[in-house]
């Protein structure tokens, strides 16, 4: 893709990643971290400069903006473009130092001082991008391409439309959400305020991927209260909650762990444990594309917890399970036209399509369940939620190209039926 079409795309992206917008699972604030509002305020002013004069921050920190339809195309269904501003809490995200490196065969030295390498053997997919300029970090933080690459693709598209008023299109609705990484991106999302009849999240992975189904997801919390006695006098008396938590985790089937599964295979994943002898809590993610298998995993966790409580009756063990989001596929199947449009956008942008399930979730999944069909488009990044996160520049440009193709196609859509 030519950088001439989106001349400020890379600089925009590099500016966005400097905002510290890591979301916080433990926070009750909306958004969960105040710095997300700083980026929201910046984006509002940027969108206004592109002619989206109604850009504003709504409840909870969601950014909304719209661009009127070209004259004569006001009756076309309004299209929505969505990305999220926050970055994952699963890796360091403060003082991000992006760098552009042209990839050649072999390992990439990210940090000479700390001798941090991006190892080709560990991340073999990088071989597909030999000869391309790729944006990395210095190996000490994540990059934030998830999902500031999506934000950049959308704003670059808006900038293009400002410079090319001859492009005809339906009404365009733009939204940038906070807290997607902690499953709260759409808690305050106002669909009527947004104004779109159908939409696309730009929050996917490698170039060409198109995602129309995702995990059913739930989060479980197990709390174990033990019995504390001085360790020197504890024989037959102490009940160590840490050891009980370890026993529970050890009972999880290894073939249902994220590190042993792929594709449509779901998992049970303990991703946080903290505690003392007296009390330990374990947070567990439950995921599966298949609804029946998803429910079976919940049942398995309930059975394992109950068995542990029976084996150690002196402990107080509790379990809560809260659903996070559903698979969007059954909801997207109700409006197949939305998928036809995005597939055509890939073709017009010259991007081969690779449709695959998301091993996670998106704001689009939650919005699809709420009645706004919203498939997920690639942004081009690799190794999200990791200090080895990176994004090839041509892939980022391709995401912006798909956004522009969707906008142009919107003028041809007369109905979603």
Coordinates of C-alpha atoms in Angstrom, one line a residue:
X1 CA 0.0 0.0 0.0
X2 CA 1.3 3.5 -0.8
X3 CA 1.9 5.8 2.1
X4 CA 0.9 8.7 -0.2
X5 CA -2.7 7.9 0.3
X6 CA -2.5 8.1 4.1
X7 CA 0.6 10.4 4.6
X8 CA 0.1 10.9 8.4
X9 CA -1.0 7.4 9.3
X10 CA 2.3 6.2 10.9
X11 CA 2.9 9.5 12.7
X12 CA -0.7 9.4 14.0
X13 CA -0.2 5.9 15.3
X14 CA 3.1 6.8 17.0
X15 CA 1.4 9.7 18.6
X16 CA -1.4 7.6 19.9
X17 CA 0.8 5.0 21.5
X18 CA 2.5 7.6 23.6
X19 CA -0.8 8.0 25.6
X20 CA -0.7 5.8 28.7
X21 CA -4.2 4.3 28.4
X22 CA -3.9 1.0 30.2
X23 CA -7.2 -0.1 31.6
X24 CA -7.5 -1.4 35.2
X25 CA -9.6 -4.5 36.1
X26 CA -9.8 -3.5 39.8
X27 CA -11.0 0.0 39.2
X28 CA -14.7 0.9 39.6
X29 CA -14.3 4.2 37.7
X30 CA -15.6 4.9 34.2
X31 CA -13.3 4.8 32.4
X32 CA -11.2 2.6 34.6
X33 CA -8.1 4.8 34.2
X34 CA -8.1 8.6 33.9
X35 CA -5.5 8.8 31.1
X36 CA -8.0 7.3 28.7
X37 CA -9.9 10.6 28.9
X38 CA -6.8 12.5 27.9
X39 CA -6.7 10.5 24.7
X40 CA -10.4 10.8 24.2
X41 CA -10.1 14.6 24.4
X42 CA -7.3 14.6 21.9
X43 CA -9.3 12.4 19.5
X44 CA -12.4 14.7 19.8
X45 CA -10.3 17.7 18.6
X46 CA -8.7 15.7 15.9
X47 CA -12.0 14.4 14.5
X48 CA -13.4 18.0 14.6
X49 CA -10.5 19.1 12.5
X50 CA -11.5 16.5 9.9
X51 CA -15.0 17.9 9.7
X52 CA -16.8 15.7 12.2
X53 CA -18.1 18.7 14.1
X54 CA -20.3 16.8 16.5
X55 CA -17.4 14.9 18.0
X56 CA -17.8 14.6 21.8
X57 CA -17.2 12.4 24.8
X58 CA -20.2 10.6 26.1
X59 CA -20.9 8.7 29.3
X60 CA -18.0 6.6 30.6
X61 CA -15.5 8.2 28.2
X62 CA -16.9 6.9 24.8
X63 CA -16.0 9.2 21.9
X64 CA -18.7 9.7 19.3
X65 CA -18.6 11.5 16.0
X66 CA -20.4 11.5 12.7
X67 CA -20.0 12.8 9.1
X68 CA -23.1 13.5 7.2
X69 CA -23.9 11.5 4.0
X70 CA -23.0 12.9 0.7
X71 CA -25.9 14.8 -1.0
X72 CA -28.4 12.3 -2.4
X73 CA -27.2 9.4 -0.2
X74 CA -29.0 10.4 3.0
X75 CA -31.3 7.4 2.8
X76 CA -28.5 4.8 2.7
X77 CA -28.0 2.9 6.0
X78 CA -25.5 4.7 8.2
X79 CA -22.1 2.8 8.6
X80 CA -20.2 2.7 11.8
X81 CA -16.4 2.4 12.4
X82 CA -15.2 1.5 15.9
X83 CA -11.9 1.0 17.7
X84 CA -10.9 1.0 21.4
X85 CA -8.4 3.4 23.1
X86 CA -7.3 1.3 26.1
X87 CA -4.4 -1.1 26.2
X88 CA -4.1 -4.4 28.0
X89 CA -3.3 -4.6 31.7
X90 CA -1.5 -7.9 31.0
X91 CA 1.9 -6.3 30.2
X92 CA 3.8 -3.1 31.2
X93 CA 2.4 -0.1 29.3
X94 CA 4.1 3.0 30.7
X95 CA 6.8 4.9 28.9
X96 CA 6.3 3.1 25.6
X97 CA 9.2 3.6 23.2
X98 CA 8.2 2.6 19.6
X99 CA 10.8 2.1 17.0
X100 CA 10.7 1.4 13.3
X101 CA 13.0 -1.5 12.1
X102 CA 13.2 -3.0 8.7
X103 CA 13.0 -6.7 9.2
X104 CA 15.6 -9.0 7.7
X105 CA 16.0 -12.8 8.2
X106 CA 17.1 -13.6 11.8
X107 CA 16.5 -12.2 15.2
X108 CA 15.7 -8.5 15.8
X109 CA 17.6 -6.6 18.5
X110 CA 15.1 -4.5 20.3
X111 CA 17.1 -3.2 23.2
X112 CA 21.0 -3.1 23.0
X113 CA 21.3 -2.0 26.6
X114 CA 19.3 -4.9 28.0
X115 CA 20.1 -7.3 25.2
X116 CA 16.4 -8.0 24.4
X117 CA 15.8 -9.7 21.1
X118 CA 12.7 -10.5 19.1
X119 CA 13.6 -14.2 18.4
X120 CA 12.6 -15.5 15.0
X121 CA 12.3 -19.1 16.4
X122 CA 9.9 -17.9 19.1
X123 CA 7.8 -15.8 16.6
X124 CA 8.1 -17.5 13.2
X125 CA 5.2 -15.5 11.7
X126 CA 7.7 -12.5 11.4
X127 CA 9.2 -14.3 8.4
X128 CA 6.2 -13.3 6.4
X129 CA 7.2 -9.6 6.8
X130 CA 10.9 -9.8 5.8
X131 CA 11.8 -6.6 3.9
X132 CA 9.0 -4.6 5.5
X133 CA 9.3 -1.8 8.0
X134 CA 7.8 -3.0 11.3
X135 CA 7.0 -0.9 14.4
X136 CA 8.4 -2.6 17.6
X137 CA 8.9 -1.4 21.2
X138 CA 12.2 -1.6 23.1
X139 CA 11.1 -4.9 24.5
X140 CA 10.1 -3.6 28.0
X141 CA 6.5 -2.7 27.3
X142 CA 3.7 -3.6 25.0
X143 CA 3.2 -1.4 21.9
X144 CA -0.5 -0.6 22.0
X145 CA -1.3 -1.5 18.4
X146 CA -4.2 -3.3 20.2
X147 CA -6.1 -1.2 19.5
X148 CA -4.5 2.1 18.6
X149 CA -3.8 0.7 15.2
X150 CA -7.6 0.5 14.8
X151 CA -7.9 4.1 15.9
X152 CA -5.3 5.2 13.5
X153 CA -6.8 3.3 10.6
X154 CA -10.2 5.1 11.2
X155 CA -8.8 8.6 11.7
X156 CA -6.6 8.2 8.6
X157 CA -9.7 7.4 6.7
X158 CA -11.5 10.5 8.0
X159 CA -8.5 12.6 7.1
X160 CA -8.6 11.2 3.6
X161 CA -12.2 12.1 3.2
X162 CA -11.5 15.7 4.3
X163 CA -8.9 16.0 1.6
X164 CA -11.1 14.2 -1.0
X165 CA -14.6 15.7 -0.7
X166 CA -15.5 14.1 -4.0
X167 CA -15.8 10.7 -2.4
X168 CA -19.5 9.8 -2.0
X169 CA -20.6 7.9 1.1
X170 CA -23.5 7.3 3.4
X171 CA -23.6 8.8 6.9
X172 CA -20.4 7.7 8.7
X173 CA -20.5 7.1 12.5
X174 CA -17.2 6.9 14.4
X175 CA -16.8 5.7 18.0
X176 CA -13.7 5.0 20.2
X177 CA -14.3 3.1 23.3
X178 CA -12.5 2.8 26.7
X179 CA -11.9 -0.4 28.7
X180 CA -12.4 -3.0 26.0
X181 CA -9.5 -5.0 27.4
X182 CA -11.4 -5.5 30.7
X183 CA -14.7 -6.4 28.9
X184 CA -16.3 -3.0 29.7
X185 CA -16.0 -1.3 26.4
X186 CA -19.7 -1.2 25.6
X187 CA -21.1 -0.8 29.2
X188 CA -21.9 2.8 28.4
X189 CA -22.1 2.5 24.6
X190 CA -25.2 4.4 23.5
X191 CA -26.3 2.8 20.2
X192 CA -28.9 5.4 19.4
X193 CA -26.4 8.2 20.0
X194 CA -23.9 6.4 17.8
X195 CA -26.4 6.5 15.0
X196 CA -25.1 3.6 12.8
X197 CA -27.3 0.9 11.3
X198 CA -24.4 -1.5 11.0
X199 CA -20.7 -1.2 12.0
X200 CA -17.3 -2.8 12.0
X201 CA -14.7 -2.9 14.8
X202 CA -11.1 -2.5 13.7
X203 CA -9.6 -4.6 16.4
X204 CA -8.2 -7.8 14.7
X205 CA -4.8 -9.3 14.1
X206 CA -2.7 -10.0 11.1
X207 CA -3.4 -8.5 7.6
X208 CA -6.3 -10.2 5.8
X209 CA -8.0 -11.7 8.8
X210 CA -11.8 -11.2 9.1
X211 CA -13.6 -12.3 12.2
X212 CA -17.3 -13.1 12.5
X213 CA -17.3 -15.3 15.6
X214 CA -15.7 -15.2 19.0
X215 CA -15.6 -17.0 22.3
X216 CA -18.5 -17.2 24.7
X217 CA -16.8 -15.9 27.8
X218 CA -17.2 -15.9 31.6
X219 CA -15.0 -15.0 34.5
X220 CA -15.0 -17.1 37.7
X221 CA -13.8 -16.1 41.1
X222 CA -12.9 -18.8 43.7
X223 CA -12.3 -17.6 47.2
X224 CA -10.8 -20.0 49.7
X225 CA -10.7 -19.2 53.4
X226 CA -8.3 -21.4 55.4
X227 CA -7.4 -21.7 59.1
X228 CA -4.3 -19.8 60.4
X229 CA -2.2 -21.3 63.2
X230 CA 1.4 -20.5 64.1
X231 CA 3.5 -22.7 61.7
X232 CA 5.4 -24.1 64.7
X233 CA 2.3 -25.3 66.3
X234 CA 0.1 -26.1 63.3
X235 CA 0.1 -29.9 63.0
X236 CA -3.4 -31.1 62.4
X237 CA -4.8 -27.5 62.8
X238 CA -3.6 -25.3 59.9
X239 CA -5.6 -25.2 56.6
X240 CA -3.4 -23.4 54.1
X241 CA -5.6 -21.7 51.5
X242 CA -2.7 -21.2 49.1
X243 CA -2.1 -24.9 48.9
X244 CA -5.8 -25.6 48.4
X245 CA -5.9 -23.0 45.5
X246 CA -2.9 -24.8 44.0
X247 CA -4.6 -28.1 44.3
X248 CA -7.7 -26.7 42.5
X249 CA -5.6 -25.3 39.6
X250 CA -3.7 -28.5 39.3
X251 CA -6.9 -30.4 38.7
X252 CA -7.7 -28.3 35.6
X253 CA -7.4 -30.5 32.5
X254 CA -4.2 -29.8 30.7
X255 CA -5.8 -30.2 27.3
X256 CA -8.2 -27.3 28.2
X257 CA -5.4 -24.8 28.9
X258 CA -4.8 -21.8 26.5
X259 CA -1.2 -22.9 26.0
X260 CA -2.4 -26.3 24.6
X261 CA -5.4 -25.1 22.5
X262 CA -6.0 -23.3 19.2
X263 CA -8.7 -22.6 16.7
X264 CA -12.2 -23.5 18.0
X265 CA -10.8 -25.2 21.1
X266 CA -11.8 -23.5 24.3
X267 CA -10.0 -23.2 27.6
X268 CA -10.1 -22.8 31.4
X269 CA -7.4 -20.3 32.3
X270 CA -6.4 -19.2 35.8
X271 CA -4.9 -15.7 35.2
X272 CA -4.6 -14.2 38.7
X273 CA -4.0 -15.6 42.1
X274 CA -3.3 -13.7 45.3
X275 CA -3.6 -14.5 49.0
X276 CA -2.2 -15.7 52.3
X277 CA -2.5 -18.9 54.4
X278 CA -5.8 -17.3 55.7
X279 CA -7.4 -16.5 52.4
X280 CA -6.6 -16.9 48.7
X281 CA -8.6 -15.8 45.6
X282 CA -8.2 -17.2 42.1
X283 CA -9.6 -15.5 38.9
X284 CA -10.3 -17.9 36.1
X285 CA -11.3 -17.2 32.5
X286 CA -13.7 -19.7 30.8
X287 CA -13.9 -19.6 27.0
X288 CA -15.4 -21.6 24.2
X289 CA -17.0 -20.9 20.8
X290 CA -19.5 -23.7 21.3
X291 CA -22.3 -22.9 23.8
X292 CA -22.7 -26.4 25.1
X293 CA -19.0 -26.9 25.6
X294 CA -18.9 -23.5 27.3
X295 CA -21.5 -24.5 29.8
X296 CA -19.7 -27.8 30.3
X297 CA -16.6 -26.0 31.4
X298 CA -18.6 -24.0 33.9
X299 CA -20.0 -27.3 35.2
X300 CA -16.5 -28.8 35.4
X301 CA -15.3 -25.9 37.5
X302 CA -18.3 -26.1 39.8
X303 CA -17.6 -29.9 40.3
X304 CA -13.9 -29.4 41.0
X305 CA -14.6 -26.6 43.5
X306 CA -17.3 -28.7 45.3
X307 CA -14.9 -31.7 45.4
X308 CA -12.2 -29.6 47.0
X309 CA -14.7 -28.3 49.6
X310 CA -15.7 -31.9 50.4
X311 CA -12.0 -33.0 50.7
X312 CA -11.2 -30.2 53.1
X313 CA -14.4 -29.4 55.1
X314 CA -12.6 -27.0 57.5
X315 CA -12.1 -24.5 54.6
X316 CA -14.7 -22.1 53.4
X317 CA -14.7 -22.2 49.6
X318 CA -17.0 -20.1 47.4
X319 CA -17.3 -19.8 43.6
X320 CA -19.0 -17.1 41.5
X321 CA -19.2 -17.2 37.7
X322 CA -20.2 -14.1 35.7
X323 CA -20.7 -14.2 31.9
X324 CA -18.8 -11.6 30.0
X325 CA -19.9 -11.8 26.4
X326 CA -21.4 -14.2 23.8
X327 CA -20.4 -15.5 20.4
X328 CA -21.5 -12.9 17.9
X329 CA -22.0 -15.4 15.0
X330 CA -25.7 -16.3 15.6
X331 CA -26.5 -12.5 15.6
X332 CA -24.5 -11.7 12.5
X333 CA -26.2 -14.5 10.6
X334 CA -29.4 -12.5 10.9
X335 CA -27.9 -9.8 8.6
X336 CA -25.7 -11.5 6.1
X337 CA -25.5 -8.4 4.0
X338 CA -23.2 -6.9 6.5
X339 CA -20.7 -9.7 5.8
X340 CA -21.1 -9.4 2.1
X341 CA -20.2 -5.7 2.3
X342 CA -17.0 -6.2 4.3
X343 CA -15.8 -9.1 2.1
X344 CA -16.2 -6.8 -1.0
X345 CA -14.3 -4.1 0.8
X346 CA -11.4 -6.5 1.3
X347 CA -11.5 -7.4 -2.4
X348 CA -11.6 -3.8 -3.5
X349 CA -8.6 -3.0 -1.3
X350 CA -6.8 -5.9 -2.8
X351 CA -6.5 -7.8 0.5
X352 CA -6.9 -11.7 0.5
X353 CA -9.5 -12.7 3.1
X354 CA -8.7 -15.2 5.9
X355 CA -11.9 -15.8 7.9
X356 CA -11.1 -17.3 11.3
X357 CA -12.6 -17.4 14.8
X358 CA -11.5 -14.9 17.4
X359 CA -9.8 -16.5 20.4
X360 CA -11.1 -13.7 22.5
X361 CA -13.8 -11.1 22.2
X362 CA -14.4 -7.6 20.9
X363 CA -16.7 -4.6 21.5
X364 CA -18.3 -5.7 18.2
X365 CA -19.4 -9.0 19.8
X366 CA -21.3 -7.3 22.5
X367 CA -22.8 -4.7 20.2
X368 CA -23.9 -7.5 17.8
X369 CA -25.8 -9.1 20.7
X370 CA -27.4 -5.8 21.4
X371 CA -28.7 -5.5 17.8
X372 CA -25.9 -3.6 16.0
X373 CA -24.3 -6.1 13.6
X374 CA -20.5 -5.6 13.9
X375 CA -17.9 -8.0 12.4
X376 CA -14.2 -7.5 13.3
X377 CA -11.6 -6.2 10.8
X378 CA -7.8 -6.7 11.0
X379 CA -5.5 -4.0 12.1
X380 CA -2.3 -5.9 11.2
X381 CA -0.6 -6.3 14.6
X382 CA 1.1 -9.4 16.0
X383 CA 1.7 -10.7 19.6
X384 CA -0.9 -8.5 21.3
X385 CA -0.7 -8.1 25.1
X386 CA 3.0 -8.7 25.0
X387 CA 6.3 -6.8 25.1
X388 CA 6.9 -8.5 21.7
X389 CA 3.9 -6.8 20.2
X390 CA 4.6 -5.3 16.8
X391 CA 2.9 -4.1 13.6
X392 CA 4.2 -4.1 10.0
X393 CA 3.6 -0.7 8.5
X394 CA 2.1 -2.1 5.2
X395 CA -0.4 -4.0 7.3
X396 CA -1.5 -0.9 9.1
X397 CA -1.9 0.9 5.8
X398 CA -4.0 -2.0 4.5
X399 CA -6.4 -1.6 7.5
X400 CA -6.9 2.0 6.6
X401 CA -7.5 1.0 3.0
X402 CA -10.2 -1.4 4.1
X403 CA -11.8 1.3 6.2
X404 CA -11.9 3.6 3.1
X405 CA -13.3 0.8 0.9
X406 CA -16.1 0.3 3.4
X407 CA -16.9 4.0 3.4
X408 CA -17.0 4.1 -0.4
X409 CA -19.2 1.0 -0.5
X410 CA -21.6 2.5 2.0
X411 CA -23.0 4.7 -0.8
X412 CA -24.1 1.5 -2.7
X413 CA -26.0 0.0 0.2
X414 CA -29.7 0.6 -0.1
X415 CA -30.9 -1.9 2.5
X416 CA -29.3 -4.4 4.9
X417 CA -31.9 -7.0 4.0

